[in-house]
XYZ file of C-alpha atoms in Angstrom:
733
model
C -22.833 -30.214 47.755
C -19.074 -30.933 47.780
C -18.805 -30.093 51.491
C -21.661 -32.447 52.345
C -20.003 -35.259 50.467
C -16.734 -34.700 52.246
C -18.542 -34.744 55.579
C -20.185 -38.051 54.694
C -16.832 -39.363 53.602
C -15.280 -38.512 56.944
C -18.145 -40.116 58.771
C -17.688 -43.310 56.797
C -13.980 -43.273 57.486
C -14.742 -43.189 61.220
C -16.754 -46.365 60.886
C -13.943 -48.514 59.527
C -14.733 -51.312 61.962
C -17.869 -52.213 59.998
C -17.477 -55.279 57.833
C -18.985 -56.816 54.695
C -21.370 -54.533 52.838
C -20.412 -51.485 54.893
C -16.808 -51.919 53.751
C -17.943 -52.055 50.157
C -19.948 -48.868 50.716
C -16.957 -47.159 52.301
C -14.606 -47.859 49.422
C -17.205 -46.594 46.988
C -17.528 -43.308 48.883
C -13.830 -42.720 48.519
C -13.483 -43.789 44.970
C -16.671 -42.899 43.187
C -15.995 -39.312 43.882
C -13.664 -39.631 40.900
C -16.618 -40.337 38.693
C -19.217 -37.971 40.109
C -18.024 -35.398 42.574
C -15.513 -33.244 40.729
C -18.318 -31.710 38.723
C -19.827 -30.361 41.906
C -16.495 -29.305 43.345
C -15.323 -27.421 40.255
C -15.933 -23.717 40.146
C -17.841 -22.601 37.057
C -15.868 -20.836 34.384
C -16.001 -17.094 34.964
C -15.700 -14.305 32.460
C -12.268 -13.332 31.268
C -10.040 -11.460 33.668
C -9.771 -7.657 33.339
C -8.065 -6.469 30.189
C -5.566 -4.505 32.208
C -3.903 -7.759 33.381
C -0.613 -8.708 31.788
C -1.026 -10.939 28.800
C 0.944 -13.787 30.295
C -1.029 -13.764 33.529
C -4.320 -13.655 31.668
C -3.344 -16.688 29.598
C -2.345 -18.610 32.725
C -5.665 -17.981 34.431
C -7.610 -18.971 31.338
C -5.567 -22.147 30.952
C -6.218 -23.276 34.541
C -9.925 -22.768 34.120
C -9.946 -24.438 30.734
C -8.169 -27.514 32.123
C -10.487 -27.797 35.131
C -13.481 -27.555 32.840
C -12.309 -29.930 30.078
C -10.591 -32.538 32.271
C -12.895 -32.856 35.258
C -11.301 -34.938 37.963
C -8.205 -35.441 35.801
C -6.226 -32.379 36.874
C -4.311 -31.508 39.989
C -2.348 -28.571 41.303
C 1.260 -29.692 40.968
C 2.508 -27.960 44.110
C 0.131 -30.167 46.154
C 1.889 -33.249 44.774
C 5.222 -31.870 45.932
C 3.835 -31.205 49.404
C 2.504 -34.763 49.796
C 5.483 -36.422 48.127
C 7.787 -35.010 50.763
C 5.818 -36.683 53.527
C 4.807 -40.030 51.968
C 6.865 -42.415 49.897
C 4.000 -43.205 47.549
C 4.305 -43.234 43.738
C 3.426 -39.891 42.172
C 0.613 -41.368 40.117
C -1.061 -42.724 43.293
C -0.863 -39.321 44.998
C -2.155 -37.497 41.958
C -5.028 -39.906 41.479
C -6.212 -39.128 45.000
C -5.565 -35.419 44.529
C -7.511 -35.530 41.270
C -10.448 -36.973 43.170
C -10.513 -34.479 45.998
C -8.598 -31.383 44.915
C -9.699 -30.649 41.333
C -11.223 -27.359 42.351
C -10.014 -23.809 42.004
C -11.127 -22.563 45.464
C -8.567 -22.681 48.249
C -11.018 -23.847 50.929
C -12.142 -26.843 48.832
C -8.519 -27.726 48.094
C -7.641 -27.520 51.797
C -10.539 -29.803 52.698
C -9.580 -32.202 49.932
C -5.963 -32.317 51.158
C -7.191 -33.341 54.614
C -9.111 -36.211 53.038
C -6.122 -37.390 50.995
C -3.809 -37.283 54.027
C -6.403 -39.191 56.067
C -6.710 -41.914 53.411
C -2.926 -42.267 53.166
C -2.524 -42.423 56.944
C -5.225 -45.046 57.456
C -4.893 -47.164 54.344
C -1.389 -46.954 52.857
C 0.712 -49.864 54.089
C 4.408 -49.266 54.596
C 6.526 -52.381 53.937
C 7.942 -52.329 57.484
C 4.388 -52.406 58.914
C 3.213 -55.326 56.777
C 2.768 -57.801 59.630
C 0.834 -55.239 61.648
C -1.532 -54.736 58.707
C -2.020 -58.512 58.298
C -2.860 -58.787 61.979
C -5.361 -55.936 61.643
C -7.101 -57.717 58.754
C -7.283 -60.937 60.802
C -8.679 -59.203 63.884
C -11.245 -57.067 62.033
C -12.196 -59.592 59.391
C -11.881 -56.990 56.620
C -9.712 -53.940 56.135
C -9.091 -51.502 53.306
C -5.517 -50.934 52.079
C -3.707 -49.073 49.277
C -1.178 -51.355 47.595
C 0.140 -52.617 44.263
C -1.776 -55.721 43.178
C -0.586 -58.342 40.673
C -2.801 -61.298 39.748
C -1.832 -64.675 38.296
C -3.830 -67.804 37.480
C -3.084 -70.802 39.691
C -3.914 -73.544 37.202
C -3.516 -76.346 39.760
C -6.266 -74.918 41.948
C -8.152 -73.173 39.080
C -8.286 -69.873 40.947
C -6.862 -66.367 40.534
C -4.347 -65.355 43.214
C -3.309 -61.808 44.050
C 0.072 -60.658 45.232
C 0.100 -57.431 47.337
C 3.614 -56.016 47.167
C 3.888 -53.827 50.303
C 1.829 -55.946 52.689
C 3.577 -59.127 51.520
C 0.515 -61.300 50.798
C 1.318 -63.647 47.870
C -1.788 -65.800 47.376
C -4.964 -63.849 48.205
C -7.967 -65.302 46.382
C -9.504 -62.975 43.773
C -13.050 -63.357 42.370
C -13.233 -63.940 38.600
C -15.443 -60.871 38.151
C -12.769 -58.496 39.540
C -10.126 -59.919 37.188
C -12.399 -59.599 34.133
C -13.134 -55.948 34.968
C -9.461 -55.076 35.522
C -7.321 -56.998 33.028
C -4.272 -54.894 33.862
C -3.973 -56.915 37.055
C -2.689 -59.778 34.900
C -0.095 -57.676 33.013
C 2.350 -56.327 35.536
C -0.068 -55.191 38.232
C -1.606 -51.868 39.242
C -2.048 -49.799 42.385
C -5.497 -50.229 43.927
C -7.656 -49.445 46.912
C -8.475 -52.998 48.096
C -10.746 -54.365 50.745
C -8.995 -57.499 52.004
C -10.989 -60.062 54.019
C -9.748 -62.884 56.266
C -11.461 -66.234 56.802
C -9.756 -69.351 58.125
C -11.164 -72.868 58.414
C -9.188 -75.938 59.398
C -8.217 -78.027 56.391
C -8.924 -75.346 53.749
C -6.623 -75.517 50.710
C -6.676 -71.826 49.743
C -5.256 -68.761 51.469
C -7.352 -67.262 54.286
C -6.841 -63.859 52.640
C -9.171 -62.852 49.829
C -9.890 -59.677 47.862
C -13.414 -58.570 48.763
C -13.503 -55.491 46.522
C -11.028 -53.531 44.450
C -10.829 -50.121 42.805
C -7.839 -49.278 40.600
C -5.947 -46.114 41.491
C -4.251 -46.129 38.120
C -6.499 -45.466 35.180
C -8.440 -48.699 34.556
C -9.273 -47.642 31.010
C -8.723 -44.686 28.742
C -11.356 -42.848 26.726
C -9.312 -41.195 23.970
C -12.379 -39.484 22.556
C -12.404 -37.429 25.760
C -8.849 -36.244 24.963
C -9.683 -35.503 21.314
C -12.723 -33.405 22.263
C -10.742 -31.507 24.889
C -7.851 -30.829 22.480
C -10.195 -28.966 20.139
C -10.853 -26.408 22.891
C -7.130 -25.556 23.277
C -4.886 -23.502 21.029
C -1.517 -25.034 20.126
C 0.335 -22.809 22.629
C -2.161 -23.631 25.382
C -1.845 -27.360 24.728
C 1.973 -27.205 24.841
C 1.789 -25.296 28.137
C -0.705 -27.836 29.481
C 1.629 -30.752 28.638
C 4.588 -28.998 30.269
C 2.609 -28.279 33.434
C 1.529 -31.911 33.500
C 5.180 -32.973 33.833
C 5.677 -30.325 36.519
C 7.330 -27.508 34.521
C 6.220 -23.865 34.383
C 6.081 -22.742 30.723
C 5.697 -19.042 31.574
C 9.372 -19.016 32.665
C 10.717 -21.017 29.702
C 11.648 -19.772 26.251
C 10.122 -21.236 23.092
C 13.056 -23.456 22.155
C 13.380 -24.913 25.669
C 9.687 -25.866 25.541
C 10.272 -27.865 22.377
C 13.220 -29.720 23.881
C 11.100 -30.664 26.914
C 8.284 -31.865 24.637
C 10.841 -33.888 22.650
C 11.771 -35.751 25.865
C 8.234 -37.172 25.821
C 8.404 -38.617 22.280
C 9.639 -42.083 23.477
C 6.385 -42.441 25.459
C 4.185 -42.090 22.351
C 6.414 -43.673 19.691
C 7.330 -47.385 19.578
C 11.021 -48.293 19.215
C 12.158 -44.674 19.280
C 15.862 -44.196 20.045
C 17.048 -40.832 21.314
C 19.948 -39.421 23.282
C 20.332 -36.250 25.310
C 23.654 -35.068 26.628
C 24.114 -31.841 28.508
C 25.277 -30.192 31.739
C 24.286 -31.570 35.143
C 21.084 -30.368 36.787
C 18.957 -29.838 33.652
C 16.374 -32.510 34.576
C 17.341 -35.000 31.844
C 16.173 -38.082 33.736
C 13.199 -36.492 35.580
C 10.514 -37.229 32.998
C 11.562 -40.904 32.671
C 11.554 -41.491 36.419
C 8.563 -39.540 37.713
C 6.118 -38.908 34.902
C 4.921 -42.352 33.906
C 4.487 -45.794 35.482
C 5.375 -47.226 32.050
C 9.038 -46.201 31.955
C 12.121 -47.521 33.714
C 15.273 -45.551 34.462
C 18.371 -47.775 34.486
C 21.124 -46.070 36.423
C 24.614 -46.227 34.973
C 26.565 -49.336 35.709
C 26.785 -52.913 34.549
C 23.845 -54.574 32.848
C 23.380 -57.929 31.146
C 21.739 -59.187 27.986
C 19.529 -61.442 30.133
C 18.287 -58.492 32.172
C 17.777 -56.152 29.228
C 16.632 -58.478 26.447
C 16.065 -62.176 27.161
C 16.997 -64.668 29.863
C 17.795 -67.966 28.155
C 17.568 -70.068 31.299
C 14.226 -68.778 32.611
C 12.895 -68.075 29.086
C 11.664 -64.652 30.173
C 11.856 -61.491 28.127
C 13.853 -58.667 29.707
C 13.160 -54.975 30.314
C 12.463 -54.105 26.650
C 9.422 -56.367 26.687
C 8.019 -55.149 30.008
C 8.286 -51.360 29.695
C 7.353 -48.732 27.117
C 10.553 -46.764 27.722
C 13.942 -47.964 28.955
C 16.141 -44.982 29.803
C 19.855 -45.269 30.585
C 21.110 -42.663 33.018
C 24.770 -41.592 33.074
C 25.701 -43.216 29.760
C 29.405 -42.896 30.511
C 29.016 -45.675 33.091
C 27.102 -48.217 30.955
C 28.861 -51.564 30.772
C 27.708 -54.878 29.350
C 28.966 -58.013 31.085
C 28.338 -59.864 27.826
C 30.621 -59.293 24.844
C 27.682 -59.398 22.440
C 25.601 -56.877 24.436
C 26.289 -53.875 22.195
C 25.677 -55.952 19.056
C 22.286 -57.172 20.296
C 21.396 -53.612 21.274
C 22.285 -52.410 17.751
C 20.102 -55.153 16.267
C 17.181 -54.211 18.521
C 17.511 -50.456 17.909
C 17.469 -50.965 14.150
C 14.572 -53.393 13.823
C 12.703 -53.637 17.129
C 13.649 -57.315 17.354
C 16.635 -59.409 18.425
C 17.745 -63.020 18.201
C 18.354 -65.253 21.208
C 18.894 -68.930 20.626
C 16.592 -70.068 17.853
C 14.035 -67.361 18.360
C 13.646 -63.866 16.990
C 11.931 -61.811 19.684
C 10.081 -58.534 19.113
C 9.535 -55.716 21.598
C 8.190 -52.144 21.479
C 10.260 -50.354 24.130
C 11.906 -47.066 23.172
C 15.517 -46.536 24.233
C 16.741 -43.293 25.765
C 20.351 -42.417 26.571
C 21.033 -39.469 28.877
C 24.355 -38.300 30.239
C 26.548 -35.377 31.175
C 28.904 -33.290 29.085
C 31.914 -32.150 31.096
C 33.393 -29.753 28.521
C 31.742 -26.815 26.799
C 29.849 -27.597 23.610
C 32.050 -25.204 21.656
C 35.138 -27.159 22.700
C 33.617 -30.536 21.795
C 32.378 -29.296 18.410
C 35.837 -27.984 17.531
C 38.040 -30.691 19.006
C 36.005 -33.887 19.132
C 32.335 -34.801 18.723
C 29.182 -34.435 20.804
C 28.911 -38.188 21.480
C 32.289 -38.329 23.246
C 30.783 -39.008 26.768
C 29.649 -42.499 25.660
C 31.917 -45.377 26.747
C 34.622 -46.406 24.254
C 32.937 -49.697 23.316
C 29.820 -47.783 22.243
C 31.611 -45.179 20.110
C 30.744 -46.870 16.863
C 29.159 -45.183 13.855
C 26.808 -48.155 13.298
C 25.495 -47.824 16.868
C 24.928 -44.064 16.740
C 23.368 -44.254 13.273
C 20.408 -45.984 14.919
C 19.584 -42.860 16.977
C 16.500 -41.107 15.612
C 17.360 -37.840 17.335
C 19.771 -35.984 19.611
C 18.224 -33.442 21.985
C 20.671 -30.597 22.767
C 20.662 -30.756 26.576
C 23.038 -27.760 26.771
C 20.222 -25.490 25.540
C 18.029 -26.363 28.546
C 18.704 -24.173 31.609
C 19.670 -25.699 34.948
C 16.547 -26.323 36.995
C 15.627 -23.575 39.466
C 12.491 -23.293 41.667
C 10.797 -20.878 39.247
C 10.887 -23.529 36.500
C 8.560 -25.822 38.478
C 4.857 -25.057 38.301
C 2.363 -24.537 41.111
C -0.577 -24.477 38.688
C -2.877 -27.182 37.377
C -1.733 -30.049 35.164
C -3.065 -33.461 34.137
C -2.648 -36.149 36.785
C 0.403 -38.228 35.939
C -1.430 -41.476 35.368
C -3.932 -39.904 32.981
C -1.097 -38.324 31.003
C 0.781 -41.654 30.953
C -2.264 -43.564 29.694
C -2.944 -40.943 27.024
C 0.641 -41.279 25.817
C 0.462 -45.061 25.923
C -2.706 -45.125 23.841
C -1.044 -42.899 21.243
C 1.571 -45.651 20.658
C -1.168 -47.555 18.799
C -1.411 -44.936 16.021
C 1.121 -43.334 13.680
C 1.355 -39.948 11.987
C 4.519 -40.707 10.018
C 2.666 -40.240 6.708
C 1.749 -36.671 7.640
C 4.924 -35.333 5.972
C 3.944 -36.648 2.537
C 0.716 -34.624 2.480
C 2.596 -31.324 2.338
C 6.341 -31.902 1.866
C 9.016 -34.063 0.300
C 12.352 -34.766 1.990
C 15.620 -33.602 0.370
C 18.049 -35.918 -1.422
C 20.747 -35.762 1.306
C 18.686 -38.016 3.595
C 19.438 -41.722 3.436
C 16.978 -44.423 4.544
C 17.914 -44.242 8.247
C 17.667 -40.449 8.173
C 14.176 -40.691 6.662
C 13.044 -43.202 9.309
C 14.418 -41.007 12.106
C 12.776 -37.833 10.780
C 9.418 -39.559 10.205
C 9.368 -41.040 13.711
C 10.268 -37.777 15.410
C 7.657 -35.876 13.382
C 5.047 -38.531 14.151
C 5.881 -38.436 17.885
C 5.614 -34.652 18.073
C 2.270 -34.653 16.252
C 0.906 -37.371 18.571
C 1.753 -35.164 21.547
C 0.565 -31.871 20.073
C -2.414 -32.855 17.879
C -3.583 -36.269 19.131
C -6.906 -35.892 17.330
C -5.066 -35.807 13.998
C -6.404 -32.409 12.890
C -3.093 -30.847 11.989
C -2.343 -28.047 9.553
C 0.499 -27.649 7.092
C 2.306 -25.263 9.462
C 1.944 -27.745 12.354
C 3.680 -30.399 10.245
C 6.309 -27.903 9.050
C 7.227 -26.944 12.637
C 7.508 -30.581 13.739
C 9.393 -31.566 10.582
C 11.944 -28.771 10.996
C 12.658 -29.876 14.560
C 12.862 -33.534 13.488
C 15.379 -32.700 10.746
C 17.498 -30.735 13.211
C 17.731 -33.481 15.873
C 18.548 -36.130 13.243
C 21.105 -33.899 11.521
C 22.823 -33.439 14.905
C 23.335 -37.225 14.959
C 24.607 -37.187 11.351
C 27.091 -34.368 12.042
C 28.702 -36.452 14.792
C 28.709 -39.546 12.564
C 30.588 -37.549 9.937
C 33.290 -36.794 12.508
C 33.446 -40.402 13.717
C 32.951 -42.314 10.461
C 34.311 -39.926 7.824
C 33.013 -39.430 4.293
C 30.484 -42.270 4.541
C 28.263 -39.779 6.361
C 29.121 -36.744 4.217
C 25.505 -35.886 3.271
C 24.399 -33.638 6.126
C 22.687 -30.808 4.271
C 19.166 -31.826 5.304
C 16.244 -30.136 3.634
C 12.579 -30.486 2.736
C 10.648 -29.376 -0.347
C 7.187 -27.784 -0.338
C 4.825 -29.845 -2.531
C 2.960 -26.713 -3.680
C 5.672 -24.130 -4.287
C 8.567 -26.637 -4.839
C 10.703 -24.363 -2.659
C 13.528 -26.142 -0.796
C 14.182 -25.289 2.851
C 17.478 -26.259 4.527
C 17.749 -26.980 8.257
C 20.887 -26.244 10.283
C 22.061 -27.157 13.756
C 22.935 -24.057 15.829
C 26.079 -25.406 17.516
C 27.879 -26.085 14.205
C 28.526 -22.383 13.717
C 31.121 -20.456 15.687
C 34.855 -19.937 15.431
C 37.115 -22.119 13.307
C 40.132 -24.042 14.512
C 42.249 -22.340 11.862
C 42.051 -18.612 12.624
C 41.510 -16.156 9.811
C 44.449 -13.934 8.796
C 48.137 -14.629 8.246
C 49.800 -16.545 11.091
C 53.318 -15.980 12.463
C 56.237 -17.610 10.630
C 56.711 -21.221 11.719
C 52.996 -21.801 12.475
C 51.434 -24.448 10.236
C 48.272 -26.582 10.113
C 48.109 -30.065 8.665
C 45.735 -33.084 8.559
C 46.871 -36.652 9.146
C 45.867 -39.858 10.855
C 46.434 -39.838 14.619
C 47.509 -42.583 16.990
C 43.810 -43.309 17.706
C 43.279 -44.281 14.058
C 41.130 -41.184 13.368
C 41.995 -38.364 11.037
C 42.594 -35.100 12.856
C 43.694 -31.513 12.443
C 47.047 -30.521 13.968
C 49.072 -27.352 14.463
C 52.851 -26.952 14.599
C 54.297 -23.888 16.313
C 58.033 -23.325 15.733
C 60.357 -21.001 17.610
C 63.896 -20.045 16.532
C 66.539 -18.717 18.936
C 70.313 -18.053 18.600
C 72.291 -21.261 19.098
C 74.275 -24.002 17.439
C 71.775 -25.890 15.260
C 70.045 -27.959 17.984
C 66.499 -29.175 17.516
C 63.958 -29.968 20.276
C 60.253 -30.879 20.418
C 57.342 -30.723 22.867
C 53.717 -31.821 22.876
C 54.397 -35.456 21.903
C 54.778 -36.905 25.381
C 56.778 -40.133 25.207
C 55.654 -41.055 21.664
C 58.954 -42.005 19.972
C 57.396 -42.710 16.545
C 55.883 -39.225 16.366
C 59.193 -37.617 17.345
C 61.027 -39.643 14.679
C 58.700 -38.320 11.982
C 59.442 -34.739 13.005
C 63.174 -35.599 13.030
C 62.896 -36.907 9.437
C 61.507 -33.538 8.325
C 64.222 -31.596 10.178
C 67.065 -33.762 8.818
C 65.766 -33.272 5.269
C 65.684 -29.535 6.054
C 69.347 -29.607 7.134
C 70.448 -31.668 4.159
C 68.656 -29.632 1.486
C 68.897 -26.111 2.911
C 71.138 -24.997 0.028
C 68.241 -25.693 -2.391
C 65.813 -23.621 -0.304
C 67.870 -20.722 1.065
C 71.564 -20.961 0.315
C 72.404 -17.812 2.235
C 70.783 -18.957 5.517
C 72.641 -20.969 8.118
C 70.637 -23.156 10.461
C 73.772 -23.845 12.526
C 73.579 -20.353 14.006
C 70.121 -21.034 15.464
C 68.242 -23.416 17.711
C 64.812 -24.686 16.712
C 61.977 -25.734 19.021
C 58.892 -27.378 17.543
C 55.647 -27.587 19.591
C 52.916 -29.963 18.490
C 49.185 -29.281 19.179
C 46.526 -31.969 18.720
C 43.463 -29.852 17.909
C 40.902 -32.672 17.755
C 42.205 -35.143 20.347
C 43.033 -37.674 17.618
C 46.339 -38.721 19.228
C 49.872 -37.898 18.052
C 50.444 -37.734 14.311
C 52.923 -40.219 12.845
C 52.963 -38.401 9.481
C 54.335 -34.988 10.427
C 57.559 -35.118 8.370
C 56.538 -32.698 5.604
C 54.809 -30.366 8.068
C 58.024 -30.294 10.151
C 60.109 -29.398 7.063
C 57.789 -26.571 5.927
C 57.471 -25.109 9.463
C 61.278 -25.108 9.934
C 61.805 -23.328 6.575
C 59.059 -20.816 7.412
C 60.632 -19.735 10.705
C 64.200 -19.677 9.296
C 63.224 -17.507 6.323
C 60.803 -15.456 8.464
C 58.062 -16.061 5.891
C 54.552 -17.080 7.097
C 52.509 -19.917 5.608
C 49.763 -18.777 3.217
C 46.582 -17.640 4.960
C 44.151 -20.442 5.997
C 46.270 -23.143 4.339
C 46.423 -26.820 5.295
C 49.352 -29.025 4.271
C 48.653 -32.650 3.272
C 51.084 -35.492 2.620
C 54.352 -36.766 4.103
C 57.924 -37.486 2.964
C 60.739 -39.959 3.584
C 64.266 -39.010 4.565
C 65.268 -39.421 0.936
C 62.608 -36.958 -0.209
C 60.037 -39.441 -1.588
C 56.545 -37.934 -1.345
C 53.813 -40.203 0.084
C 50.257 -39.635 -1.217
C 47.384 -38.792 1.130
C 45.686 -41.952 2.442
C 42.075 -40.697 2.625
C 41.914 -37.540 0.536
C 38.137 -36.967 0.740
C 37.969 -37.166 4.534
C 41.191 -35.149 4.934
C 39.789 -32.307 2.832
C 36.477 -32.466 4.708
C 38.285 -32.067 8.048
C 40.330 -29.186 6.620
C 37.107 -27.513 5.452
C 35.425 -27.890 8.840
C 38.543 -26.502 10.521
C 38.248 -23.286 8.503
C 40.830 -23.848 5.730
C 40.346 -22.209 2.338
C 43.642 -23.371 0.735
C 45.116 -26.845 0.598
C 48.563 -28.093 -0.428
C 48.424 -31.513 -2.137
C 51.080 -33.934 -3.401
C 50.897 -34.528 -7.150
C 50.630 -38.245 -6.400
C 47.159 -37.655 -4.904
C 45.729 -36.059 -8.069
C 44.256 -39.394 -9.135
C 42.160 -39.492 -5.940
C 40.423 -36.174 -6.614
C 37.280 -37.851 -8.112
C 36.655 -39.412 -4.657
C 36.215 -35.921 -3.155
C 32.633 -34.581 -3.359
C 32.411 -31.573 -5.636
C 30.787 -29.573 -2.811
C 33.983 -29.965 -0.788
C 36.643 -29.668 -3.512
C 35.266 -26.455 -5.023
C 35.559 -24.614 -1.707
C 39.383 -24.822 -1.779
C 42.129 -23.105 -3.656
C 44.326 -26.157 -4.409
C 48.108 -26.119 -4.934
C 50.032 -29.226 -6.053
C 53.666 -30.000 -5.226
C 55.981 -32.496 -6.921
C 58.760 -32.739 -4.308
C 59.458 -31.471 -0.751
C 61.263 -28.288 -1.863
C 58.390 -27.464 -4.225
C 56.020 -27.930 -1.262
C 58.015 -25.366 0.764
C 57.856 -22.799 -2.042
C 54.112 -23.311 -2.597
C 53.302 -23.157 1.145
C 55.247 -19.900 1.601
C 53.786 -18.402 -1.589
C 57.225 -18.106 -3.212
C 57.210 -18.457 -7.002
């Protein structure tokens, strides 16, 4: 049956010179196969493969057959797309639509025949922009001709007619019958790719274009029957459905571990969730931008570089809404290169990310587009976690806690392997346009209330955390259980992932914004058992900046504000050699203020040595102090006390107490300055691996500002003056 149809199809293709009704018949032969033929072309489902097959292989075979059976005419072998894409610069969703029509079979001979048909259609009917005039001439000479092009329709109110614009062929005003517009409303909202029969008729004195659309068949999905998806979903297990989604975006799940699969699924959340903000930073070559560029006609990838408020949000002069109003997803590639020409660009973006609306002029404008930020991490994750934060690749003007707080999730791109050929599938997946329409339809529903049926969120989550977790959970459920028939364990799995990706944002905010974002111990409570489950982020573990064990004499760690204005953890390493009392420093560069602070500590050391160690003579030695900025916070301008204690430690050959951090600073006269931000300083010391802290007595009144969870993890020693600080740091009573 299928072979006969294909033969007829070829015959009709050979008769392209026929006009009028024959043209209409021809286009129907090509297109209506989508509606009727796949059923005949699909091989019937066979019994399960032999039990001796490997489990993975058996599952793969079953999944292919299941997809062909449940999504007739909606699936395509993904390696065929790659083959055609290399030879024709046609959007993926156009190729896959045609492949779905002709190649939705399992047998190789039917696929081969179908490929011939697709290539023939592309050769004869796809118009390249550089051959536009040739195509126009062909239409004029033949009277009618069938082309594949993107069609956009607008109403010409002066002439009271609909006019079509064909992008590749360059026709701007082809007359379109009212009936065609009513049947395909998408033509009026941004345009769609179609197979069009264009006719040409010219009469002297006519006021409309000689070009007109005789017939039209959308190549993109004209409508979406979600009930079809819901029914099909019931036939798949959860694992099968996840694998099906991954194959639909071109990945091969058999070669991916469980956690990688979830990260790839998470990349798709912006397509199903309105106003969802997410970032993904990771090494190069992990396919971060692939899904936003190739897997949906509803997303736009903005490459790094300058952008404007007019382009992104609203153009005041033309009164046209920007990209956020025209696309479902706006993804920014290479975030390090994003620049706004307008000073208020970042502020408007913050407003939009928080509420889904923004103000321009007198108007408040709403839009539904999700925002995605992808970029590269140049250093290892371990280094960034210890020395800086995982949002460091963003440009300086964007490194703002209020901006990052609007992110609903942070996908760990470093956990996704670099793309290799074996990660791309050559099996069946949904055609791109069908997948895109399914995801777009899911934007109309929400599953954010699913959490409340089974769980309650912990008390460490503030309002923005709750919103982020609910949206991520809702997005995952829309992708995995679109029919809404989810179990408690389904929700638990999605909720755990949602808490992790939001906590990753919060952990970086804590490093950027300090104690304001202290509450990071995210958890959820089971409504039945009342058991509380805590969720961690894997990268927060690992080695501490302050190594365990007793350090060498003269090595000291302290916390202070750096030149950048951020609190940071620092290390001083001191070396003593025979000499005549000279003192030198390194690690400060040309920062005079930082060097002066160290000099203050050393001069106090010289002047008060008789109180510390009367028998020791510093004049018989030379001292060299090396400064290490452990968290790239800039040089410390409060290192006076640390300099004093380190100098005493190396002179007396006594090490600092194990895992101790020194806080506070002194003047040349010995006046002790209290710690400026005690809570944040102790939090940084804790994260660095300290278990002991040395505090000035003057800071005792600030202890209530430190969360009990932080304070109780330290053994605290107080000092009243600089000499007392030396004794306490060295453990001398």
